[in-house]
mmCIF file of C-alpha atoms in Angstrom:
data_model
loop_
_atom_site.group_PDB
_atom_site.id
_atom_site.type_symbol
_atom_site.label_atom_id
_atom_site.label_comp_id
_atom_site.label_asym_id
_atom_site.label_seq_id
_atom_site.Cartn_x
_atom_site.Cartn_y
_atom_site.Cartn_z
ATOM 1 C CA UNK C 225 15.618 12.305 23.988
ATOM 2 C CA UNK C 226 14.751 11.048 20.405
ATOM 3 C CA UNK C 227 13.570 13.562 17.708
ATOM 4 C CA UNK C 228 9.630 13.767 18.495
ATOM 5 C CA UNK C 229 8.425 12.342 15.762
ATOM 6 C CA UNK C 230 7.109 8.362 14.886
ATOM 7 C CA UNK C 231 4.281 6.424 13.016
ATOM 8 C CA UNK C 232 1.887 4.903 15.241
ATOM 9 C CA UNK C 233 1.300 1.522 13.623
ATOM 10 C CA UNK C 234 -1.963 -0.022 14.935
ATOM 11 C CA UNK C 235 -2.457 -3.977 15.472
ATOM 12 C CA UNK C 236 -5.525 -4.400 16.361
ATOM 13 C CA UNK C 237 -6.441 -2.040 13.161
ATOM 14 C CA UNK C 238 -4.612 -4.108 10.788
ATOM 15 C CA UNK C 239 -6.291 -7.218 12.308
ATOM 16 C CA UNK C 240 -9.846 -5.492 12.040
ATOM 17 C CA UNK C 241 -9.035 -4.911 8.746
ATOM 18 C CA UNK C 242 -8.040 -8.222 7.637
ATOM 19 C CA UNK C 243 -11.565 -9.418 9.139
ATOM 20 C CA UNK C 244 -13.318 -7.313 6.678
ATOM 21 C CA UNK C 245 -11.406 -8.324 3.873
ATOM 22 C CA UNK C 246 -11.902 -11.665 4.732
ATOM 23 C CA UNK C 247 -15.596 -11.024 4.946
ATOM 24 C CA UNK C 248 -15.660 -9.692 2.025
ATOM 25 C CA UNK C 249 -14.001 -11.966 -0.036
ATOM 26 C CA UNK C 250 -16.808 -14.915 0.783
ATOM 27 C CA UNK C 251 -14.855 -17.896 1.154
ATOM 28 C CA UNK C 252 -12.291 -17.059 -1.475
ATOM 29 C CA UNK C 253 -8.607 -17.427 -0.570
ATOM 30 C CA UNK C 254 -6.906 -14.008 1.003
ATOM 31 C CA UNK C 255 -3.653 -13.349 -0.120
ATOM 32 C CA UNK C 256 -2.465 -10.132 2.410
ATOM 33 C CA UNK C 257 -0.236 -8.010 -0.111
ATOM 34 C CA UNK C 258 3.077 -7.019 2.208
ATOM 35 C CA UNK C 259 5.292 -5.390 -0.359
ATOM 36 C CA UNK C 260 6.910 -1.661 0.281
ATOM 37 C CA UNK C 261 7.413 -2.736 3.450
ATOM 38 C CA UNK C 262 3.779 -3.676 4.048
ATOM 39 C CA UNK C 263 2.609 -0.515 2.875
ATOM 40 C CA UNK C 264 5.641 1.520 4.981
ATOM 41 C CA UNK C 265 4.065 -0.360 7.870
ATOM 42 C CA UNK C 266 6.769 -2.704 8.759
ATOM 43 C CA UNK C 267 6.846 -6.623 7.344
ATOM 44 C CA UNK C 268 7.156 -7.806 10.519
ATOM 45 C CA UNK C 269 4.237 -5.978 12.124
ATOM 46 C CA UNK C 270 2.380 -7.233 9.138
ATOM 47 C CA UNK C 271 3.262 -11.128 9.277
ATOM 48 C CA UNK C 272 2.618 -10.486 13.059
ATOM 49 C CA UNK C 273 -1.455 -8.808 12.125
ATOM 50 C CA UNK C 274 -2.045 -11.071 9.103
ATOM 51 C CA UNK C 275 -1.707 -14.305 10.798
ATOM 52 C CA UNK C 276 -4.917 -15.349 9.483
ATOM 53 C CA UNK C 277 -4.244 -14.622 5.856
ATOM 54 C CA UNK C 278 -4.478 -17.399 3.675
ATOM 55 C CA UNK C 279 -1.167 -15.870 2.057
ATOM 56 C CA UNK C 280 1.607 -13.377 1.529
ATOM 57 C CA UNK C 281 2.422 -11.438 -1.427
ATOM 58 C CA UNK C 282 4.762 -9.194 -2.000
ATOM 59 C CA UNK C 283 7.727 -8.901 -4.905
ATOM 60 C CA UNK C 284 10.942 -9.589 -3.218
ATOM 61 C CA UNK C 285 12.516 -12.806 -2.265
ATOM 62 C CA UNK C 286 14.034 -10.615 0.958
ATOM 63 C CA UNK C 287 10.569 -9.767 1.965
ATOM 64 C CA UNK C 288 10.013 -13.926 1.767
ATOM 65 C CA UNK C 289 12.973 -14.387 3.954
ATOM 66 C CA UNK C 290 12.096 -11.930 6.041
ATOM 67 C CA UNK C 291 8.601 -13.547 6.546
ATOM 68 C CA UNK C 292 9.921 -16.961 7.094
ATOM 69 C CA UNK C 293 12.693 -15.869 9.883
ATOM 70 C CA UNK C 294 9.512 -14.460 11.320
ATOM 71 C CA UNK C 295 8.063 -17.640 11.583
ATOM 72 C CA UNK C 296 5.526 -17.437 8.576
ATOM 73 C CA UNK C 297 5.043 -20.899 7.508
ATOM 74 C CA UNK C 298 2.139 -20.375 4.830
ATOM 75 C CA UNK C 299 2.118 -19.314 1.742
ATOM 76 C CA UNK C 300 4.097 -16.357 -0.136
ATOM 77 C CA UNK C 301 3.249 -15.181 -3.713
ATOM 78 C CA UNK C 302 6.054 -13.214 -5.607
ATOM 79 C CA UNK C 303 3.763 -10.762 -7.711
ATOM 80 C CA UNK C 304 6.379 -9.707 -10.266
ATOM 81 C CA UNK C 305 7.731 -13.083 -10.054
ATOM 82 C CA UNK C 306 11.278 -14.056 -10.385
ATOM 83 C CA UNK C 307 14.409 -11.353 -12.093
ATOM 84 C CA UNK C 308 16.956 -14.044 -12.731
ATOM 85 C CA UNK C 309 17.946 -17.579 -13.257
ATOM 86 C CA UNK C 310 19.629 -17.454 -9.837
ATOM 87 C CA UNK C 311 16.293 -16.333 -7.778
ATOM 88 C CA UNK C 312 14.999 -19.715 -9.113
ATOM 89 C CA UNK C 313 16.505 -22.215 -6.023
ATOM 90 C CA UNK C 314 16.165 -19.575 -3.662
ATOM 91 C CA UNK C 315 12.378 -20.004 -4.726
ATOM 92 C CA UNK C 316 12.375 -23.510 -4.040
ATOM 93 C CA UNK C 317 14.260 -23.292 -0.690
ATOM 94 C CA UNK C 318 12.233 -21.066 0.785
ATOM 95 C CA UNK C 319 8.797 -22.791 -1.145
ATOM 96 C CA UNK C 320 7.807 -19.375 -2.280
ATOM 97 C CA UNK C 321 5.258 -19.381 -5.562
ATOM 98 C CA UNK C 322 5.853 -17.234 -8.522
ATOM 99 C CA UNK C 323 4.133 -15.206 -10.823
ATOM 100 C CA UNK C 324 4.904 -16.061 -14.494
ATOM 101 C CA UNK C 325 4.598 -13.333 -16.855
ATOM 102 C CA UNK C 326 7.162 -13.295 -19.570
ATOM 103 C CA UNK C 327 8.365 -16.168 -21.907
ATOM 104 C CA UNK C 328 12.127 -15.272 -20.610
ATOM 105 C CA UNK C 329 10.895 -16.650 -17.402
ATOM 106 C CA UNK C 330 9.521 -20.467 -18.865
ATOM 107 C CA UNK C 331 13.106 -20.417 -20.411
ATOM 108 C CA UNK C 332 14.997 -19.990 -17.307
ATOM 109 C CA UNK C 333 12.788 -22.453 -15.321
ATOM 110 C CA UNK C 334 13.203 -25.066 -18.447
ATOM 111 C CA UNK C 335 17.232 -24.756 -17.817
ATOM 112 C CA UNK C 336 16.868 -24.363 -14.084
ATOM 113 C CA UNK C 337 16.295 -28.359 -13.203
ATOM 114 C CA UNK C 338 13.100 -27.447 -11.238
ATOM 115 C CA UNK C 339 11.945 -30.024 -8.219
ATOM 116 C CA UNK C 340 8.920 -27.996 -7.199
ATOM 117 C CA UNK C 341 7.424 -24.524 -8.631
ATOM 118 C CA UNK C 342 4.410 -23.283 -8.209
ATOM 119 C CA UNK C 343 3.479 -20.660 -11.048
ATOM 120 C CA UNK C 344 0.708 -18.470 -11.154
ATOM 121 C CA UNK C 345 0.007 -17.468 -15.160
ATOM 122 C CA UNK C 346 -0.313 -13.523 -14.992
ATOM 123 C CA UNK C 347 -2.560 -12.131 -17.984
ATOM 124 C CA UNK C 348 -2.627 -8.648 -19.563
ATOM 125 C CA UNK C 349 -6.438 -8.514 -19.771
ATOM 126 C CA UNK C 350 -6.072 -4.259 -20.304
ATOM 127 C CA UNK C 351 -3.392 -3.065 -17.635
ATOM 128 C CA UNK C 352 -0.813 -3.009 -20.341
ATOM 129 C CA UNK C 353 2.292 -3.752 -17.273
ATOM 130 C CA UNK C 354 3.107 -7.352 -17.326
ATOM 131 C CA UNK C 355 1.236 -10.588 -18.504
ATOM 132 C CA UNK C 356 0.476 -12.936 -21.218
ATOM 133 C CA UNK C 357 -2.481 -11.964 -23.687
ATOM 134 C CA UNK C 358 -5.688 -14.099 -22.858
ATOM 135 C CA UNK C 359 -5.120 -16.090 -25.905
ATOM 136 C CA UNK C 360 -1.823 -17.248 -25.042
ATOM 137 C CA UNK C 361 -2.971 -18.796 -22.432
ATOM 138 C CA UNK C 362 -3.434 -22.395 -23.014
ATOM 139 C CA UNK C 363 -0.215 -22.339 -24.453
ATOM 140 C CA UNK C 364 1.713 -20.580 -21.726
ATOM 141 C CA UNK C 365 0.388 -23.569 -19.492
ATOM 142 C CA UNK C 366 1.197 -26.197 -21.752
ATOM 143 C CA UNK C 367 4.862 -24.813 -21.834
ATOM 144 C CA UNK C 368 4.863 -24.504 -17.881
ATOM 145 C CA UNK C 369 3.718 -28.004 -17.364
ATOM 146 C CA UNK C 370 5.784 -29.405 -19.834
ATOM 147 C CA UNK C 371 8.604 -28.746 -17.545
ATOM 148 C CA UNK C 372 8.928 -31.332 -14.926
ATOM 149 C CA UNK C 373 8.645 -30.014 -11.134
ATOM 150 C CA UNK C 374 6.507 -27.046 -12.641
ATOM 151 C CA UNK C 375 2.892 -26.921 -11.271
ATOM 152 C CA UNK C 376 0.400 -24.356 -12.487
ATOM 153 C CA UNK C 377 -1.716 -22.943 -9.815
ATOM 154 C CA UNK C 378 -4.137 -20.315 -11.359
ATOM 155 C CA UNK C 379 -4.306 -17.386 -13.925
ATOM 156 C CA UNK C 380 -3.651 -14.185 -12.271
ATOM 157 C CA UNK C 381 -4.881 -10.478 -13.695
ATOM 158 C CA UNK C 382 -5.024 -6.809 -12.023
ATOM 159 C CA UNK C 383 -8.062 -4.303 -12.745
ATOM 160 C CA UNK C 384 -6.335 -0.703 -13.593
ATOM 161 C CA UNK C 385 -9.652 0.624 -12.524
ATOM 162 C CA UNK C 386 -11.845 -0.159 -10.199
ATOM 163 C CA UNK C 387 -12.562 2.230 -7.917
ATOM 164 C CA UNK C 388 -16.753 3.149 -8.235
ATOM 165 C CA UNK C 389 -15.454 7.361 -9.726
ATOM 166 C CA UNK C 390 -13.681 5.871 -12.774
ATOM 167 C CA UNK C 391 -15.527 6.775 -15.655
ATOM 168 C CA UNK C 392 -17.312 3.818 -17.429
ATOM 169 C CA UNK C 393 -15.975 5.105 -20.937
ATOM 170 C CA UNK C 394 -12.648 4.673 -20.666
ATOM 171 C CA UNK C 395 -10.442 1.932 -21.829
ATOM 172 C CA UNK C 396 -10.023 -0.053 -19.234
ATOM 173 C CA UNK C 397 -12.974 -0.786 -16.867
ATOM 174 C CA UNK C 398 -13.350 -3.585 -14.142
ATOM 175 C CA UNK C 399 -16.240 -5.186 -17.210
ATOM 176 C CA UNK C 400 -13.981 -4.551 -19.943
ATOM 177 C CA UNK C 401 -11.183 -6.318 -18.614
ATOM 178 C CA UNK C 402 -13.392 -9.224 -17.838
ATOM 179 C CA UNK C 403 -14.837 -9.383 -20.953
ATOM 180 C CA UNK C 404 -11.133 -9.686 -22.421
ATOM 181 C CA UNK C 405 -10.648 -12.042 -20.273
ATOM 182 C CA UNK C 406 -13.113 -14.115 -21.764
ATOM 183 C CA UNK C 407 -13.398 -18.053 -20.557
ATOM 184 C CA UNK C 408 -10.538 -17.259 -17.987
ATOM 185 C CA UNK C 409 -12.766 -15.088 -15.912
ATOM 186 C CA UNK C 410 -15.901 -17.527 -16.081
ATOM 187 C CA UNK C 411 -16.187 -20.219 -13.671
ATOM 188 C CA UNK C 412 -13.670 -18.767 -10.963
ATOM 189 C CA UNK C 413 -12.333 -22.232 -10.336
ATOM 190 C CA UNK C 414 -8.734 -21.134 -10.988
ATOM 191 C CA UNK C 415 -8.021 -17.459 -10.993
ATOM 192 C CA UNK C 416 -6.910 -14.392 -8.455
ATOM 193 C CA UNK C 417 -8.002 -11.022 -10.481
ATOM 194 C CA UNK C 418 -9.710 -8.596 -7.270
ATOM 195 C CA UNK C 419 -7.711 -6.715 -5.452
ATOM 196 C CA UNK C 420 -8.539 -4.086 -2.804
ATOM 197 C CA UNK C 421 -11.097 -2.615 -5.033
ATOM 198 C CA UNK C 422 -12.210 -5.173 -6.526
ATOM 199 C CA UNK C 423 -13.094 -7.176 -3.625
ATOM 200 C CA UNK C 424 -15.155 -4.081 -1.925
ATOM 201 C CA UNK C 425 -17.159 -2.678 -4.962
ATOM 202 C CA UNK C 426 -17.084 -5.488 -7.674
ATOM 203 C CA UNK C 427 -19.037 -8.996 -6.190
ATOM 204 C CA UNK C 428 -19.120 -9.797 -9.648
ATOM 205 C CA UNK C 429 -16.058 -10.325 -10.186
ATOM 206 C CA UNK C 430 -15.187 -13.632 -9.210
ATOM 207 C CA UNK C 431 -12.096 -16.145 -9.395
ATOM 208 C CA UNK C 432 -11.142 -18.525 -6.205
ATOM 209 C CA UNK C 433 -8.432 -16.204 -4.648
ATOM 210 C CA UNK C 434 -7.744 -12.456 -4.036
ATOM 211 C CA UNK C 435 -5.456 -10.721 -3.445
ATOM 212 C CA UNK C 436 -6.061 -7.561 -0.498
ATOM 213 C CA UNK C 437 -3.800 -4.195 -0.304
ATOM 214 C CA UNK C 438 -4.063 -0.920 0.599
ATOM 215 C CA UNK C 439 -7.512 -1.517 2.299
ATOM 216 C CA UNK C 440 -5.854 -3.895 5.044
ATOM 217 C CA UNK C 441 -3.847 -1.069 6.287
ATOM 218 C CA UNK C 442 -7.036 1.132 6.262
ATOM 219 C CA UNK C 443 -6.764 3.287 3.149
ATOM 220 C CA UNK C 444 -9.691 3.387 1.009
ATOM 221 C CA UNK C 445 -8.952 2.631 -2.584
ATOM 222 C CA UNK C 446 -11.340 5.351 -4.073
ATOM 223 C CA UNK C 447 -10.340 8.645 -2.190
ATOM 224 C CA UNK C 448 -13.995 9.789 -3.096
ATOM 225 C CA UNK C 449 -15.008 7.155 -0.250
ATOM 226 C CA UNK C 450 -13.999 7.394 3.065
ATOM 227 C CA UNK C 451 -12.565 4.288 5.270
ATOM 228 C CA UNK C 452 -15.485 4.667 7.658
ATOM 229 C CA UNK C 453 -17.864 3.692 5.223
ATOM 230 C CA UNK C 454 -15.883 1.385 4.347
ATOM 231 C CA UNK C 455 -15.884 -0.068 7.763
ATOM 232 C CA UNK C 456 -11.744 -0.358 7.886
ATOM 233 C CA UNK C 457 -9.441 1.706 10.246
ATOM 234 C CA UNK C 458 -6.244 3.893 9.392
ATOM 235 C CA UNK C 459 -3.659 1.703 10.807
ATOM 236 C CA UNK C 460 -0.907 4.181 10.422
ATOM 237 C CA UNK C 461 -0.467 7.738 12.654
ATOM 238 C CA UNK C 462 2.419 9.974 11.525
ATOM 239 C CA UNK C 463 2.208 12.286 13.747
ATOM 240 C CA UNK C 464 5.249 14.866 15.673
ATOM 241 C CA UNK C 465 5.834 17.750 18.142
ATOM 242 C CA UNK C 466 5.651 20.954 18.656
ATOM 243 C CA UNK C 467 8.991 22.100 18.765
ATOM 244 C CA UNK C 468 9.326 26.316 18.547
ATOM 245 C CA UNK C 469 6.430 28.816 17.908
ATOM 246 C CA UNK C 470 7.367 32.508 16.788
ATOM 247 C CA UNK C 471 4.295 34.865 17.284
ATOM 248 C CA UNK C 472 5.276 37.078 13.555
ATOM 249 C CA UNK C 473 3.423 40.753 12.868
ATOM 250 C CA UNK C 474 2.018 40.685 9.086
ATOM 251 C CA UNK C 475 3.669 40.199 6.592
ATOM 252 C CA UNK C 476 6.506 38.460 7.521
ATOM 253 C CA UNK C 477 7.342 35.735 5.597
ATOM 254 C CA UNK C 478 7.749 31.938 6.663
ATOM 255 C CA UNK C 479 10.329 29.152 5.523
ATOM 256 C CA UNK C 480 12.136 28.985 2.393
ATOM 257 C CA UNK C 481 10.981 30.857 -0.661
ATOM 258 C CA UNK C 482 8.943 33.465 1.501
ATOM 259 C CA UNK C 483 6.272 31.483 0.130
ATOM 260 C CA UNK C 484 3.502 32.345 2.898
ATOM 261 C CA UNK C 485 3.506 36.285 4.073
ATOM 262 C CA UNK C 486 1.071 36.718 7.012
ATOM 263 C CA UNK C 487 -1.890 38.711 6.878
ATOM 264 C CA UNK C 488 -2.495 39.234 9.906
ATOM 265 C CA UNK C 489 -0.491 39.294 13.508
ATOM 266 C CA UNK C 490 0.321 35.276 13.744
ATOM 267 C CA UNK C 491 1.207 32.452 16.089
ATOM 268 C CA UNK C 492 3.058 29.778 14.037
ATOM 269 C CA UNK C 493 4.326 26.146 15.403
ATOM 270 C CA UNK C 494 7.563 24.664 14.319
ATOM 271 C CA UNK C 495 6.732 20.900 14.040
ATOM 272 C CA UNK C 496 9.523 18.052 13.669
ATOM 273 C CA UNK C 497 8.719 16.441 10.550
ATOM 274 C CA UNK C 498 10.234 17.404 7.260
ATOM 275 C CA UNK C 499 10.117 15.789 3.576
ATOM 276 C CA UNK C 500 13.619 13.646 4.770
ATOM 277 C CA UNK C 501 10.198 11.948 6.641
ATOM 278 C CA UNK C 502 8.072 11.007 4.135
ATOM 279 C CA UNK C 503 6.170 14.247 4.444
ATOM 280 C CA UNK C 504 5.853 15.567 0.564
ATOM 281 C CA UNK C 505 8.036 18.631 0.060
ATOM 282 C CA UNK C 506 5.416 19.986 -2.611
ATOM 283 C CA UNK C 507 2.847 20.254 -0.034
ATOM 284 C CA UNK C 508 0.970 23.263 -0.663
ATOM 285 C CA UNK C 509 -0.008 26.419 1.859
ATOM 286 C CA UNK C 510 -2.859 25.637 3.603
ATOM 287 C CA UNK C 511 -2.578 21.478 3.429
ATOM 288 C CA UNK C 512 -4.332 20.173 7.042
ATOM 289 C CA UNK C 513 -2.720 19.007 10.213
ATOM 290 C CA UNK C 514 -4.516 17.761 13.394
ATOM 291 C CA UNK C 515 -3.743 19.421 16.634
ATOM 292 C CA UNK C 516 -5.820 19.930 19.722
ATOM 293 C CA UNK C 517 -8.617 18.472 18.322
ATOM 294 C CA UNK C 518 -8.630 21.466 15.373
ATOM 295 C CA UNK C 519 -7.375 21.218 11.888
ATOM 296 C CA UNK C 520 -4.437 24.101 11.399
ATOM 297 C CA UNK C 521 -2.879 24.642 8.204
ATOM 298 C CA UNK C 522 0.590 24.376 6.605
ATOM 299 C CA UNK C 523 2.399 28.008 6.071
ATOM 300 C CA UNK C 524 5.506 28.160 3.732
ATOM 301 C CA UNK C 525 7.491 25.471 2.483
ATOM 302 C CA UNK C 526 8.105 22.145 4.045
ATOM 303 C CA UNK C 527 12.155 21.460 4.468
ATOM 304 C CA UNK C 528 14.189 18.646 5.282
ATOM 305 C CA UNK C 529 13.447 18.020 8.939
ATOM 306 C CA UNK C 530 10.490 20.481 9.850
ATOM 307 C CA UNK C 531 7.537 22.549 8.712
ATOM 308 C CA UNK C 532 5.466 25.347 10.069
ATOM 309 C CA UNK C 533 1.473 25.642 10.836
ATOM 310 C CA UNK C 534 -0.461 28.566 11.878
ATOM 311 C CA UNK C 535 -1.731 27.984 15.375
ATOM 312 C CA UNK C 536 -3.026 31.795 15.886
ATOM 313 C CA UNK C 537 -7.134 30.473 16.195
ATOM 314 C CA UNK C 538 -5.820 27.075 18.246
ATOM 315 C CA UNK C 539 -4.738 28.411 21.887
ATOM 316 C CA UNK C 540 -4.613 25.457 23.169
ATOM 317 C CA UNK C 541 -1.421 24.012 20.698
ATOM 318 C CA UNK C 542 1.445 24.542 22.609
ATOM 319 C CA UNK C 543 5.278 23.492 22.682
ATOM 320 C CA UNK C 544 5.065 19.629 22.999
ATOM 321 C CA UNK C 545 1.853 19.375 21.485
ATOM 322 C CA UNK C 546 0.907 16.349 19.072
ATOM 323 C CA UNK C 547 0.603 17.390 15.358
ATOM 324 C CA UNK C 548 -0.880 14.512 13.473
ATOM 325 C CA UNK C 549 0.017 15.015 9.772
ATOM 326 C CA UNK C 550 -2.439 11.968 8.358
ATOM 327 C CA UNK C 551 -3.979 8.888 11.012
ATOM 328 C CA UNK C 552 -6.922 8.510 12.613
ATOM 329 C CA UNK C 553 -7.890 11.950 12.839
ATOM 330 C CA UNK C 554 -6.654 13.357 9.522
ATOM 331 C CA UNK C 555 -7.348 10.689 6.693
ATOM 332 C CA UNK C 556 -4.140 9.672 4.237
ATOM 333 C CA UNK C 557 -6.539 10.426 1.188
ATOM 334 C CA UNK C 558 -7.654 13.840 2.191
ATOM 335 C CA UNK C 559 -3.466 14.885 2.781
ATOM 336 C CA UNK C 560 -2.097 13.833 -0.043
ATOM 337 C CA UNK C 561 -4.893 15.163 -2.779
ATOM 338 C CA UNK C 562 -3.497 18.181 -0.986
ATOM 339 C CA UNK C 563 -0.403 17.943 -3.488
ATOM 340 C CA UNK C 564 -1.994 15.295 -6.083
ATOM 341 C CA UNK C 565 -0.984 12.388 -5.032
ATOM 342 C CA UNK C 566 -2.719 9.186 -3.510
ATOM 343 C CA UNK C 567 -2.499 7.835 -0.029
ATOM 344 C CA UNK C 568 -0.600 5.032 -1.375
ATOM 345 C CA UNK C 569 2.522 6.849 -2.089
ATOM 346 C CA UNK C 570 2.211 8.614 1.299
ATOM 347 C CA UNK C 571 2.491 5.718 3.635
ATOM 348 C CA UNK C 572 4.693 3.888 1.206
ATOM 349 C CA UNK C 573 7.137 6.828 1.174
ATOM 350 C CA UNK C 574 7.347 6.850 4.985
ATOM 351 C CA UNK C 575 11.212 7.171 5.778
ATOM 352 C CA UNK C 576 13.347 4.686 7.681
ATOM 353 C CA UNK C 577 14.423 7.192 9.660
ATOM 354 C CA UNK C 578 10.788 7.363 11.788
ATOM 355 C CA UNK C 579 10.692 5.624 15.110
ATOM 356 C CA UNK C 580 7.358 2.836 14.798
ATOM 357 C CA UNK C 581 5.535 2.649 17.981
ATOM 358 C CA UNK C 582 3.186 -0.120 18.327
ATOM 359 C CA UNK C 583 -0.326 0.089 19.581
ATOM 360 C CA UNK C 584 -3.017 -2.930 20.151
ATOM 361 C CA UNK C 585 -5.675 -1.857 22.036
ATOM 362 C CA UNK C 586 -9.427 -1.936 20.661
#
């Protein structure tokens, strides 16, 4: 028997999602963003459930060859562009388009001997990561198209903020950034700036391409928001077994550290998933789990390969019963605020080592 423990990765979910997004981005072109292994839900699951995507992006020219040996035969975005002069025919061969955002980069495409590029000019409009100022712009195009076999294909930006709780003072709001962006932002003919975000809670912001995350595999962007309102579903389960319960008197302690002492005569369950998972060590006492149809919560430390729940009000959990630690049930958000993190890094830190089991039903 395998260790009882997988992420449920749901089809149908990621396809529902991708329907809203597509809604929702009124007639714009969708770029599906696949990168961390689609979100830790598998690149191949996700060429599979995007198949009506206008686009791929992702950074990695292996995730590109991935997505072609899959049979992808539209078109793939690199979103940190190119790392070296050698990535450049591998571009070409596998008719992948890049994002430009350094001068290094025109120079090795100048001394490359391009045939066909497609760039996408990425702008710094207030992220402060990678991109061009806004007024280097014209001149960052005229040095890409002064290259033969170079062919510009839009300006590209990313909002650092633009979930509806970020406070409107702060540096760098969705309006400030466009404002810096200035002439590039007006018209929309030829720019990609909304991502997940962006695209649910900013219609003003406009452009002729953009570019959806997180909220295709069902995570809300703004943790303050659930995905129901949103209208997406979780497409990810994590979820384990049962595998021991020790009935403790009080105050015995449980896992590592003695961290939790019992109050009171307990009942806890031994479930098989540990931080060598994906489940975060620095989970604190008390963090939920689904099981039974009841929330129990986390005693003592998490370890490599398990961690322990108090089952003492849930008589029905029993050995072999499903724990789910974030899915349908149990959203990603509300688990990892737990220990101050974001549902992003969650699914994205799901180990390799975690059977996927497909689902598709409606």
């Amino acid at each position: 028997m395998p260790r009882p423990i997988f992420a449920e990765i749901d089809l149908h979910a990621l396809r529902h999602n991708l329907s809203v997004m597509r809604s929702k981005a009124e007639g714009r072109t969708l770029w599906a963003v696949v990168k961390a292994n689609a979100y830790g839900h598998g690149l191949e699951n996700a060429v599979t459930a995007f198949a009506d995507a206008d686009g791929l992006a992702t950074i990695d020219l292996c995730d590109a060859e991935l997505a072609r040996r899959c049979r992808w035969q539209k078109r793939i975005l690199l979103l940190e562009g190119f790392f070296d002069a050698t990535d450049i025919e591998r571009l070409e061969s596998l008719k992948v388009e890049t994002v430009i955002h350094s001068f290094w980069q025109i120079d090795l495409l100048r001394k490359a001997g391009v045939k066909d590029v497609r760039c996408h000019i990425k702008v710094n409009s207030g992220m402060n990561r990678l991109g061009f100022l806004p007024v280097e712009v014209n001149a960052v195009y005229d040095e890409l198209t002064s290259i033969p076999g170079v062919r510009v294909m839009d300006v590209v930006t990313h909002f650092a903020n633009a979930e509806p709780t970020y406070f409107g003072d702060r540096p760098a709001t969705v309006e400030k950034q466009l404002a810096r962006m200035g002439r590039l932002a007006r018209g929309g003919a030829a720019a990609c700036m909304a991502n997940s975000a962006a695209i649910l809670f900013h219609p003003e912001v406009g452009g002729e391409a953009v570019r959806a995350g997180v909220a295709l595999y069902g995570v809300s962007p703004d943790s303050h928001i659930s995905s129901e309102e949103l209208g997406i579903i979780p497409a990810m389960t994590l979820a384990a077994k049962i595998i021991a319960i020790q009935e403790i008197p009080a105050d015995e302690a449980v896992g590592y550290g003695s961290r939790w002492i019992a109050k009171r005569h307990s009942r806890i369950a031994v479930v098989a998933c540990g931080y060598a998972d994906g489940y975060p060590r620095s989970m604190p006492d008390g963090s939920p789990v689904w099981v039974e149809g009841q929330i129990a919560p986390l005693t003592g430390s998490v370890s490599m390969d398990m961690l322990e729940i108090d089952i003492t009000d849930i008589p029905a959990a029993q050995l072999g019963s499903r724990v789910e630690l974030w899915g349908r049930h149990l959203p990603v958000n509300r688990v990892a605020a737990c220990c101050g993190t974001i549902g992003y890094e969650l699914i994205c830190a799901l180990a390799r080592r975690v059977p996927i089991v497909l689902r598709e039903d409606a």
